Short mmCIF file of C-alpha atoms and ligand atoms in Angstrom, two decimals:
data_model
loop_
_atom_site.label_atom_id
_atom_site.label_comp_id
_atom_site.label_asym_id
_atom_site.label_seq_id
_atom_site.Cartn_x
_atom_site.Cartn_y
_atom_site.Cartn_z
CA UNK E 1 -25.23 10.69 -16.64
CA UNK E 2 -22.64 12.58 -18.41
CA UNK E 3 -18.96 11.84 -17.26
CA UNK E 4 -16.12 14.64 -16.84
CA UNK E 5 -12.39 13.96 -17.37
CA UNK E 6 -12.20 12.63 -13.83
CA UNK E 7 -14.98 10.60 -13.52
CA UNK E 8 -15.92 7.19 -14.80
CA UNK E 9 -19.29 5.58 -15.17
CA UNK E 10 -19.39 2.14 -14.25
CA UNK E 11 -22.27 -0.17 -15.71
CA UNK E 12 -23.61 -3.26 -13.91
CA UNK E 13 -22.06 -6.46 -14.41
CA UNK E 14 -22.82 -10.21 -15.00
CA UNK E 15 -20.00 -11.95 -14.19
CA UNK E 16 -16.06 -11.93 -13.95
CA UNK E 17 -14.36 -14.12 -16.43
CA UNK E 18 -10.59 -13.78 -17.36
CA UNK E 19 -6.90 -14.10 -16.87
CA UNK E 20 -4.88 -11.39 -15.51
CA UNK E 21 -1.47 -10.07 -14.56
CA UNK E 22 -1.25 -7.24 -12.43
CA UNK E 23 1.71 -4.18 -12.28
CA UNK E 24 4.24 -4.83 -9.52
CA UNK E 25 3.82 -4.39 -6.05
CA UNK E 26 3.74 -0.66 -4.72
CA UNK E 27 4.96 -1.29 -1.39
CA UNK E 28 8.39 -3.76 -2.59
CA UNK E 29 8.43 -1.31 -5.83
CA UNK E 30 9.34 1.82 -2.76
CA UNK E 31 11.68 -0.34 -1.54
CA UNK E 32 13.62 -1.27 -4.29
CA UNK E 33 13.59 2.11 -5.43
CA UNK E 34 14.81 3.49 -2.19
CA UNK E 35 17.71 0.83 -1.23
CA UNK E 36 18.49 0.70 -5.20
CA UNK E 37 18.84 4.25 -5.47
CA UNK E 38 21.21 4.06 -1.87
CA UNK E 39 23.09 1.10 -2.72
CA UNK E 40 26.52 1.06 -4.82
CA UNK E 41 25.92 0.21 -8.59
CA UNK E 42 22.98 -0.36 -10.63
CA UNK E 43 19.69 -2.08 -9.96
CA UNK E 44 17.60 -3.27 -12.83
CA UNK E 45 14.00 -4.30 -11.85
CA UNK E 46 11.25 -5.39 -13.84
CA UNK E 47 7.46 -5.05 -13.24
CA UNK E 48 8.19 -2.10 -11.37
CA UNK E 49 5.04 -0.49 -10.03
CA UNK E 50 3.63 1.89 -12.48
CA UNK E 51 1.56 4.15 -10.18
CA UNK E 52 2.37 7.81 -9.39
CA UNK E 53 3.30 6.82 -5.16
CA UNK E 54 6.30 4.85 -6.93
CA UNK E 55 7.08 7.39 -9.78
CA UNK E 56 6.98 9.89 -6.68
CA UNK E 57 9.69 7.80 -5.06
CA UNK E 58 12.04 7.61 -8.39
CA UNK E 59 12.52 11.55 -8.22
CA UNK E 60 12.60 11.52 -4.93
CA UNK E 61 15.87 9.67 -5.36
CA UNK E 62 16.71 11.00 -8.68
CA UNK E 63 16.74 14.15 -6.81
CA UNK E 64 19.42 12.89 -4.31
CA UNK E 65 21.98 11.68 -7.17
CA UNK E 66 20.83 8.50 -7.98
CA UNK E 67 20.78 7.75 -11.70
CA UNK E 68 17.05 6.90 -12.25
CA UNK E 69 16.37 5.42 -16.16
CA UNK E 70 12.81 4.42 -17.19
CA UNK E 71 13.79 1.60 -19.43
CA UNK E 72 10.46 0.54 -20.40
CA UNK E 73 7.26 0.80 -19.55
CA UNK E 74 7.73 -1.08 -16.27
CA UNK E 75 11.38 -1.61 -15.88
CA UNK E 76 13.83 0.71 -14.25
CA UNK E 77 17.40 0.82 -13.37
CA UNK E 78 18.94 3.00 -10.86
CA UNK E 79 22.57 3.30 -10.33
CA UNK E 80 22.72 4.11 -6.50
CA UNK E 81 24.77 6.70 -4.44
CA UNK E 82 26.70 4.29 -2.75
CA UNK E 83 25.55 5.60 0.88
CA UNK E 84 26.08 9.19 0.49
CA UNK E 85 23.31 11.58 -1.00
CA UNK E 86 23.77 14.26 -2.80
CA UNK E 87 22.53 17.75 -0.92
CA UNK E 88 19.13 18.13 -3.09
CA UNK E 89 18.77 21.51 -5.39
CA UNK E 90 14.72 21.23 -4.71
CA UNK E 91 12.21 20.37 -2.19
CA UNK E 92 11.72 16.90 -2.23
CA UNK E 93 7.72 16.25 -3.59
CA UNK E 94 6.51 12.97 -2.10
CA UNK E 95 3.57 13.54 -3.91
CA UNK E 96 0.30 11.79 -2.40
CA UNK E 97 2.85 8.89 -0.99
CA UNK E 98 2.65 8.86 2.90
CA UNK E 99 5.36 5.67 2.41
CA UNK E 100 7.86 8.21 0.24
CA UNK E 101 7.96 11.26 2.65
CA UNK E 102 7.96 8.18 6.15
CA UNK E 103 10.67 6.41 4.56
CA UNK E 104 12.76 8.71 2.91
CA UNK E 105 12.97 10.22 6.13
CA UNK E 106 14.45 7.56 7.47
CA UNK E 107 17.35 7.38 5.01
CA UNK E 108 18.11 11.25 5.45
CA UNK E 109 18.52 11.23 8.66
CA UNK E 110 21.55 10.18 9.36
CA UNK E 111 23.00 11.88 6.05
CA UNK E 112 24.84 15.21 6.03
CA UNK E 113 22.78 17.90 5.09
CA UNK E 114 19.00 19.71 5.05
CA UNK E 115 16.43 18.08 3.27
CA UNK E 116 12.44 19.48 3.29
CA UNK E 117 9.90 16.87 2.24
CA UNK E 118 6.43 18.10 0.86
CA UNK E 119 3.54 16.00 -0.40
CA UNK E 120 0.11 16.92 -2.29
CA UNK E 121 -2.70 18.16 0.03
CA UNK E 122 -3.87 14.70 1.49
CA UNK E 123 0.18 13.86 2.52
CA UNK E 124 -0.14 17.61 4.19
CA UNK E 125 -2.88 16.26 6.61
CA UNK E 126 -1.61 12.71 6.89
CA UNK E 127 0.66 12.55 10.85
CA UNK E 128 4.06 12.22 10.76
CA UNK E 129 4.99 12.62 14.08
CA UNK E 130 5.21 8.64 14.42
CA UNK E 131 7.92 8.81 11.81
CA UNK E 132 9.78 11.96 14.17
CA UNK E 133 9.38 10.72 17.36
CA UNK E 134 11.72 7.94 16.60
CA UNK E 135 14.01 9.82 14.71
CA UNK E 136 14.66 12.39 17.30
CA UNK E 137 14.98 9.23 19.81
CA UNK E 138 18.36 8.61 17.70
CA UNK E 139 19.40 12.38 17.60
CA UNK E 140 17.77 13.48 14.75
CA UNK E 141 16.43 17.07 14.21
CA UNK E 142 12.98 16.99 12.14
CA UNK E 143 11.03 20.09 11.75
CA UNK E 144 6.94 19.26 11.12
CA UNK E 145 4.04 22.35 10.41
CA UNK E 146 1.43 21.05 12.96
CA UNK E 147 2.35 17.42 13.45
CA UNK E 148 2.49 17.45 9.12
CA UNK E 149 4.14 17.89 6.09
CA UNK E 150 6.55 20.19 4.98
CA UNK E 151 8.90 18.09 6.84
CA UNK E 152 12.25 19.72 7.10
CA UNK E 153 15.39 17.40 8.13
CA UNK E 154 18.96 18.38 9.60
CA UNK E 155 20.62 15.50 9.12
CA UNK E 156 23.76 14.18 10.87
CA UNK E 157 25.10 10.97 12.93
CA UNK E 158 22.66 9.14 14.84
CA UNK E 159 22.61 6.98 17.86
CA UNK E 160 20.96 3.43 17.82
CA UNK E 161 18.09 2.98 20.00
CA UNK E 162 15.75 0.31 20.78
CA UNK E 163 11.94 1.75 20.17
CA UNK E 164 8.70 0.01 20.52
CA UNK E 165 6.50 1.23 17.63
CA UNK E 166 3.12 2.20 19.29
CA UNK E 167 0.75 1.87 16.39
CA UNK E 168 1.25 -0.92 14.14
CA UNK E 169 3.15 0.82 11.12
CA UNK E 170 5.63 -0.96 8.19
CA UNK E 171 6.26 2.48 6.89
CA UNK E 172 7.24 3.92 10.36
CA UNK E 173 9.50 0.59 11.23
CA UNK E 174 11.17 0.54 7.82
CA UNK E 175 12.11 4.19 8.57
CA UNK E 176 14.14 3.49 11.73
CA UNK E 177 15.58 0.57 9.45
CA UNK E 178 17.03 3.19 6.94
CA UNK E 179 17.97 4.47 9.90
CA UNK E 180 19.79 2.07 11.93
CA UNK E 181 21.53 1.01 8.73
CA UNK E 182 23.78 3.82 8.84
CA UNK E 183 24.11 4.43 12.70
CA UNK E 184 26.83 2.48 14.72
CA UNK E 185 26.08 0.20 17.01
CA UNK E 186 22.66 -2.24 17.22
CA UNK E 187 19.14 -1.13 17.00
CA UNK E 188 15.70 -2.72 17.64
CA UNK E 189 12.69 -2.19 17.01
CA UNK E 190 9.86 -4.09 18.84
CA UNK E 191 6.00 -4.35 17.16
CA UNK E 192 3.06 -5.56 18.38
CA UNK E 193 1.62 -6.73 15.81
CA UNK E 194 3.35 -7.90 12.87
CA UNK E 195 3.58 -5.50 9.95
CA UNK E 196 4.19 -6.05 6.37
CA UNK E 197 8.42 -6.94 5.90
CA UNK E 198 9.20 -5.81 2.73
CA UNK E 199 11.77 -3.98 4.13
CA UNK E 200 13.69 -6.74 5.85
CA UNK E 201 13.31 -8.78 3.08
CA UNK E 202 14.63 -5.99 0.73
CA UNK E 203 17.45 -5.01 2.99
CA UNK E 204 18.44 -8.58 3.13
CA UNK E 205 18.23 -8.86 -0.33
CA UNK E 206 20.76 -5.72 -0.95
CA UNK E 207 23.23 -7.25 1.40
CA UNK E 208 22.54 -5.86 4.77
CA UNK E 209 22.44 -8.63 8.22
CA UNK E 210 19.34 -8.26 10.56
CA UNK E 211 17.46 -10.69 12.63
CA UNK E 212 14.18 -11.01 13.94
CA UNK E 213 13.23 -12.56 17.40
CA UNK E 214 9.69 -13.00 18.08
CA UNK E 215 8.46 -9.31 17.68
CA UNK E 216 11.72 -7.90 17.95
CA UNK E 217 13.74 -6.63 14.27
CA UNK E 218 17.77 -6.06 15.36
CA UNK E 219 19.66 -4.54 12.53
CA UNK E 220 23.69 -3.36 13.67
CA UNK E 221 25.44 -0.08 11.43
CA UNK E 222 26.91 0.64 10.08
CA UNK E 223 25.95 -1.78 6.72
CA UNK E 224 26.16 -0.77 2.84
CA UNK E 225 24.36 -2.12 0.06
CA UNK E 226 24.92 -3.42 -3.22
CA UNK E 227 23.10 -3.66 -6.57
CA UNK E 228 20.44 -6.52 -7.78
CA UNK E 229 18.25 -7.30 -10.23
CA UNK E 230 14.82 -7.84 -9.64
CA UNK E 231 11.03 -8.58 -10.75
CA UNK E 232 8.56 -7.26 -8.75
CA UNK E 233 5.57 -9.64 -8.00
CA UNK E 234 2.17 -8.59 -8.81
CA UNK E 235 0.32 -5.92 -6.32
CA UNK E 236 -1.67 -7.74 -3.77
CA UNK E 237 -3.66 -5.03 -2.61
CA UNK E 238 -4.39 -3.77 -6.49
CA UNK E 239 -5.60 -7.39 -6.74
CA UNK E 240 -8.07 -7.12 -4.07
CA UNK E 241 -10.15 -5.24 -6.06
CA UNK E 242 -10.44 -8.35 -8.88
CA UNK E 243 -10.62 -10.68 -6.12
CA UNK E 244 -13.53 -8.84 -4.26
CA UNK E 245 -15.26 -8.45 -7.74
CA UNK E 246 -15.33 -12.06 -8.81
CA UNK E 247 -16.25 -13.04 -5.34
CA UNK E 248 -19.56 -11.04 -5.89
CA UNK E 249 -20.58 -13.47 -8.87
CA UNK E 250 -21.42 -17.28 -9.19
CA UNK E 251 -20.04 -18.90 -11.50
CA UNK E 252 -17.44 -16.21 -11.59
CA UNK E 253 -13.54 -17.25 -12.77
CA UNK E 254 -10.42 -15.32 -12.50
CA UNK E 255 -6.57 -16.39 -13.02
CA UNK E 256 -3.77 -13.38 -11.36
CA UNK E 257 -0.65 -14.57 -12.40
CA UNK E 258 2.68 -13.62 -11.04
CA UNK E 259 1.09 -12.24 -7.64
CA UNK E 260 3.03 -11.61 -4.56
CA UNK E 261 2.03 -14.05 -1.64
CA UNK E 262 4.13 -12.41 0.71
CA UNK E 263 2.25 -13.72 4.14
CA UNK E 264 2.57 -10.91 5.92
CA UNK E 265 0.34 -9.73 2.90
CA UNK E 266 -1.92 -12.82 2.28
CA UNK E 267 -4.44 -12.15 4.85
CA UNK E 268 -7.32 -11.43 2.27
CA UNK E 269 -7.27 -14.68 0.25
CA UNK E 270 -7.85 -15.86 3.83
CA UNK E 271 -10.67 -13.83 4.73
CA UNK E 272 -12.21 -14.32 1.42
CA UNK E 273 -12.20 -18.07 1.80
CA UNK E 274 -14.05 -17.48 5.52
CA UNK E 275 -16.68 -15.66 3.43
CA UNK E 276 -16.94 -19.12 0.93
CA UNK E 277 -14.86 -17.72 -1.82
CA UNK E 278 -12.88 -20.77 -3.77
CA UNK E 279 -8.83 -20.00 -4.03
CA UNK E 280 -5.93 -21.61 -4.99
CA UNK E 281 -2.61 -20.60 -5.34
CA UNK E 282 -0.35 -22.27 -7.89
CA UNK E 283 3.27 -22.61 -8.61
CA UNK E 284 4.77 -21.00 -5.84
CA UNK E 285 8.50 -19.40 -6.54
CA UNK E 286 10.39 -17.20 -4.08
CA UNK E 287 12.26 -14.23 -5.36
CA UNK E 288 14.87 -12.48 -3.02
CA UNK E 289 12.83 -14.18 -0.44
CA UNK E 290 9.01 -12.71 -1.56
CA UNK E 291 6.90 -15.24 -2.53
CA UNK E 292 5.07 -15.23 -5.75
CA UNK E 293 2.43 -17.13 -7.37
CA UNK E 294 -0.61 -17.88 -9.73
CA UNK E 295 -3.81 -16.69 -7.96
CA UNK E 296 -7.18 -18.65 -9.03
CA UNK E 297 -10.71 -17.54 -7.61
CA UNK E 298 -13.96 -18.51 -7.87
CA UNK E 299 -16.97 -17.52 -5.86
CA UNK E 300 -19.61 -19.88 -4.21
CA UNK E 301 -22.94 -20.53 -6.05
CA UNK E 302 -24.34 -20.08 -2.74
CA UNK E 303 -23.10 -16.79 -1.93
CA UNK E 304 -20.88 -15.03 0.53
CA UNK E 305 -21.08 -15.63 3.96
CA UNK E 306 -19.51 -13.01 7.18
CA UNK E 307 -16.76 -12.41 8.78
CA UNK E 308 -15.62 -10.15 11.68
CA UNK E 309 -12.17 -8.52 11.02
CA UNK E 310 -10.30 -6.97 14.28
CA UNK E 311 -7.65 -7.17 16.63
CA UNK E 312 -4.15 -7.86 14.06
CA UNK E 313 -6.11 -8.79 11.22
CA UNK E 314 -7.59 -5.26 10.88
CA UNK E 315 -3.60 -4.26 10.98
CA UNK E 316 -2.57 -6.73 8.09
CA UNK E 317 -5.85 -6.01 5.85
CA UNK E 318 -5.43 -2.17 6.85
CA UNK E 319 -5.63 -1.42 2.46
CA UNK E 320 -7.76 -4.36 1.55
CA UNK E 321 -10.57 -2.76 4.18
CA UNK E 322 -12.33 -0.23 1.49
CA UNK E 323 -13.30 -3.21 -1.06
CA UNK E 324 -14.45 -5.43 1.54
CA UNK E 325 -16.73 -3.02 3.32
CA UNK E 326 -18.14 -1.92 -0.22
CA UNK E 327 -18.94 -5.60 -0.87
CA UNK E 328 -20.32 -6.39 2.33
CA UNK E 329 -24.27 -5.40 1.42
CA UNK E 330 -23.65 -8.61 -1.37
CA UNK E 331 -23.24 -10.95 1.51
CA UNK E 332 -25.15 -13.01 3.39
CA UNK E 333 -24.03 -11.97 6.71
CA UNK E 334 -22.21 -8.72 6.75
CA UNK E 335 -18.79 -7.62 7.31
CA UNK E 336 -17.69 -6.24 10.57
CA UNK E 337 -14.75 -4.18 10.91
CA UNK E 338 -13.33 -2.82 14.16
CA UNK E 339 -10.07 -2.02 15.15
CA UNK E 340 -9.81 0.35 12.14
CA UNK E 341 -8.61 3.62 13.28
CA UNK E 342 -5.67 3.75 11.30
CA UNK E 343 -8.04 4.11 8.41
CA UNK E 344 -9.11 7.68 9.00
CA UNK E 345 -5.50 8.86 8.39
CA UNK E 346 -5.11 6.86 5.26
CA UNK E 347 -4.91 9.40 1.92
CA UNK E 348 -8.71 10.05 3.25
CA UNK E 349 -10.85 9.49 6.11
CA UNK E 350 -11.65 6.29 4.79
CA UNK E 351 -14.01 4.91 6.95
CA UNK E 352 -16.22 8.21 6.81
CA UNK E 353 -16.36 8.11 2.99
CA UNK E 354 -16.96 4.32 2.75
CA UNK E 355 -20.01 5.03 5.03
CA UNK E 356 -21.12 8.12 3.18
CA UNK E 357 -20.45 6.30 -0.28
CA UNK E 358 -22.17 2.88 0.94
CA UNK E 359 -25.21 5.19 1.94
CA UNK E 360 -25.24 7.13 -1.38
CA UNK E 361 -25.89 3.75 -3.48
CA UNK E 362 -28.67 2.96 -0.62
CA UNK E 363 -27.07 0.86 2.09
CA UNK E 364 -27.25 0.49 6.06
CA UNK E 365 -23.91 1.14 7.52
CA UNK E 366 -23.10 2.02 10.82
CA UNK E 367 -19.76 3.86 11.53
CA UNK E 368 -17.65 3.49 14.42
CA UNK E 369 -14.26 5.17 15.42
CA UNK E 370 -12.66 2.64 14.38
CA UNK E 371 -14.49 0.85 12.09
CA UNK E 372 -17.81 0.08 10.22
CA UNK E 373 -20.59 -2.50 10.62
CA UNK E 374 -22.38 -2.97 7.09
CA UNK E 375 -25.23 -5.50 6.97
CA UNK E 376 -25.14 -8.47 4.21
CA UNK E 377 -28.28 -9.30 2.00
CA UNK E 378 -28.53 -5.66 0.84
CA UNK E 379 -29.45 -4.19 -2.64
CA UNK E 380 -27.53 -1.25 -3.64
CA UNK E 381 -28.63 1.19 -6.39
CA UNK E 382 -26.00 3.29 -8.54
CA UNK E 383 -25.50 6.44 -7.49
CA UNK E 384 -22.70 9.41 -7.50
CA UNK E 385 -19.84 8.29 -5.76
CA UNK E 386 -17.27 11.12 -3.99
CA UNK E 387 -13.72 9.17 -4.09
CA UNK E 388 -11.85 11.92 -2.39
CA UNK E 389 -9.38 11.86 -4.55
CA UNK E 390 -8.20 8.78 -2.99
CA UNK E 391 -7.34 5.83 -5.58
CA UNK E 392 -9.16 2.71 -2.88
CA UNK E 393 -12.05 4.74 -2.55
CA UNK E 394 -12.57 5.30 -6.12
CA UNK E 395 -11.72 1.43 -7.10
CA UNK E 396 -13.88 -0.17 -4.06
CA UNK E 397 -16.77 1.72 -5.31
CA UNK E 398 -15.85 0.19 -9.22
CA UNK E 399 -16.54 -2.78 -7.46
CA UNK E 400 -19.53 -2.25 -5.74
CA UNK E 401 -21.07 -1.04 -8.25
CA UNK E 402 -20.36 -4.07 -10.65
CA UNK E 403 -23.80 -5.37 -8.41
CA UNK E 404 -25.37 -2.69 -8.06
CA UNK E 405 -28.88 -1.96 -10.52
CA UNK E 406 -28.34 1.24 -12.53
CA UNK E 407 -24.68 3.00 -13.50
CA UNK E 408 -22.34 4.41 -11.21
CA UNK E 409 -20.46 7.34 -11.32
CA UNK E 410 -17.33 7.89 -9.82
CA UNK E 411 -16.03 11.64 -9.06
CA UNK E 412 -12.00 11.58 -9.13
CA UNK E 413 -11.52 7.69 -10.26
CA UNK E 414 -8.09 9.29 -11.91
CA UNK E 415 -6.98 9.13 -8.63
CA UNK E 416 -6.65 5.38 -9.13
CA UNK E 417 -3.53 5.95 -11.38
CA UNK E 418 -1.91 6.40 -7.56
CA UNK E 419 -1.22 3.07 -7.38
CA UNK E 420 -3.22 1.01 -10.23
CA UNK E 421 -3.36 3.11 -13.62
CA UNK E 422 -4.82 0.41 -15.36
CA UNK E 423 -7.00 -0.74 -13.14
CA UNK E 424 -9.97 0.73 -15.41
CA UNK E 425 -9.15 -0.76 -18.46
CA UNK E 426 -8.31 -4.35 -16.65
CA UNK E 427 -11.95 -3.97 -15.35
CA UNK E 428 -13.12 -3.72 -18.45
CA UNK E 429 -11.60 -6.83 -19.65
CA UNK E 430 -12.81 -9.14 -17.30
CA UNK E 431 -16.24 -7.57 -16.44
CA UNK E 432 -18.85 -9.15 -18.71
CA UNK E 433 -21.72 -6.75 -18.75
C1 LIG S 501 2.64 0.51 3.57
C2 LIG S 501 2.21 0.38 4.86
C3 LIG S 501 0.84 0.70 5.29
C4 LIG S 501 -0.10 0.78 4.10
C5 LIG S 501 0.46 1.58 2.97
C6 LIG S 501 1.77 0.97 2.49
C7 LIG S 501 4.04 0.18 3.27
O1 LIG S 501 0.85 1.95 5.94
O2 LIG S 501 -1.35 1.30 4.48
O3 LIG S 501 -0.44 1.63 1.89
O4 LIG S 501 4.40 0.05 2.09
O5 LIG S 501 4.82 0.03 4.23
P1 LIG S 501 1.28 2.10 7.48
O6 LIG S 501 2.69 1.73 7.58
O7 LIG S 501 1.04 3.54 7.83
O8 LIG S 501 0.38 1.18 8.23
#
């Protein structure tokens, strides 16, 4: 098979041996960014995220006045606008990054001024009407094409509300946080099911007072924000793919150091110990309240067992879903996902090309709305593999096809540099072939 600038052949593998540490979390790296480049004086953080969603977010901000300096390859400090923007001389480009455009939004609102958000293709299809209906609930006026992206904002005062989210959504909450934070008087925001709290924790860490009852966040503005430093722990979600990969091979052994254990996060190492994996997490450190620490797996000699994932776990794992339904032929059981729907407005359908993907390389899957049912004790030949463009598509099928006999192309694995730009050479230094 010949390989174009996009693509990347993937060879089988024998095992997964090796030490890692992985770039900085995208989701706290959006944060920081976004309350750094709000907050009075300047932030310095270190293993910022290195994808494209993150650099989107930087000019995003750099765009509203904040001083945004690269000063090395993963460290950036950003002296903020100390609560006021700056009326922006461009359209604001959000890039692929659904969390950019939801909560940026969130921050303009209540800011003098019109601001129009635009994103790549995929971000034009993605909804943001989840991020609007809110809004407007506190007075804001947001102009959508179709539900989508441009997204145009008149910004002004707000009133606080109290909103229950109606689908489980940390970019949607953190965007009435951004919100509330600069609208008098106390807002709160009730969810379900418990979504990832970057956001608090990063609000919190800039100076700002909320509380959390139960399901309930209450956060009271107006609140300003002040400068820290900070190192981002390792990305989670970028690890899955490593995880996943050295679960797939006895004798297997892999060491992520520096990882963020954020619980609200954690849900995988859990679900990869149901299926027999062997984890342990190591000297534990908290830093501005997210938890970090050395991540050790091995996988059983006797192979993977199941696991059904549904209900609030489906809501937790929402990003970790790709890599676990392309590994699910290699178990012994199967992997069951339902629950899922939120998956089909991801950067792609994701559970359609998962299926379509999982068939190309010769597996049984059966789709559902909201989820997939693949069979374990599968073989999977290498095949042609259509990521979409989207960077989990493209990496879950690296994975896969670590067991799979024959090479594996993958159409569009650049797209991985969305979040994980190294995530092709790291493969290659712990994949022994
Ligand atoms: C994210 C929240 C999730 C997740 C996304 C990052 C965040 O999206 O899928 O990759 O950083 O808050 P939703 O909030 O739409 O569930």
């Amino acid at each position: 098979m010949s390989t174009a600038a996009h693509d990347r052949l993937i060879r089988p593998a024998r095992n997964i041996i090796g030490s890692l540490r992985l770039p900085g979390d995208k989701s706290i790296s959006h944060r920081y960014a976004m309350l750094g480049g709000f907050a009075e004086g300047t932030s310095r953080f270190t293993n910022f995220s290195t994808g494209a969603d993150c650099a989107s977010t930087l000019a995003c901000m750099a765009e509203l006045g904040a001083r945004v300096s690269r000063t090395g390859p993963d460290s950036v400090e950003i002296t903020g606008v100390a609560g006021r923007v700056t009326p922006p001389a461009h359209l604001l480009d959000c890039g692929n990054s659904g969390s950019t455009m939801r909560m940026i939004s969130g921050l303009l609102a209540p800011q003098s001024g019109r601001f129009t958000l635009i994103g790549d293709a995929s971000l034009s299809r993605r909804p943001m009407d989840r991020i609007r209906k809110p809004l407007e609930a506190m007075g804001a006026r947001l102009t959508l094409t179709d539900g989508h992206a441009p997204l145009t904002i008149d910004g002004g005062p707000l009133r606080a509300i109290d909103y229950a989210t109606p689908v489980p959504s940390a970019q949607v909450k953190s965007s009435i946080l951004f919100a509330a934070l600069q609208t008098a008087g106390p807002t709160s925001i009730l969810e379900e099911v418990r979504t990832r709290d970057h956001s608090e924790l990063a609000l919190r860490a800039f100076g700002a007072r909320l509380s959390r009852k139960g399901p309930s966040i209450s956060i009271s503005g107006p609140q300003s924000l002040h400068a820290i430093d900070a190192a981002v722990p390792g990305d989670l979600s970028s690890a899955a793919f490593f995880l996943s990969a050295a679960a797939l091979f006895p004798g297997s052994s892999l060491v992520l150091d520096s990882m963020g254990l954020n619980p609200t996060r954690a849900a995988l190492l859990d679900v990869l110990t149901t299926l027999g994996a062997r984890i342990n997490v190591l000297n534990l450190e908290e830093k501005h309240s997210e938890l970090a620490g050395v991540v050790q797996i091995t996988a059983p000699p006797e192979g993977l067992g199941a696991i059904e994932v549904s209900g609030a776990l489906a809501a937790q794992l929402i990003d970790e879903l790709p890599v676990l339904a392309a590994i699910a032929p290699f178990t012994g059981g199967g992997i069951r996902i339902r629950g899922a729907r939120e998956l089909r407005v991801k950067e792609s359908d994701r559970i359609a090309l998962v299926a379509r993907n999982l068939r190309a390389m010769g597996a049984e899957v059966t789709e559902f709305d909201d989820g997939l049912d693949v069979p374990g004790g599968q073989s999977l030949h290498g095949a042609v593999i259509d990521s979409g463009g989207d960077h989990r598509i493209a990496m879950a099928f690296s994975v896969a096809a670590l067991r799979a006999s024959g090479d594996t192309l993958i159409h569009g694995a650049d797209s991985a540099a969305i979040s994980f730009p190294e995530f092709f050479d790291l493969l290659d230094q712990v994949a022994e072939h």
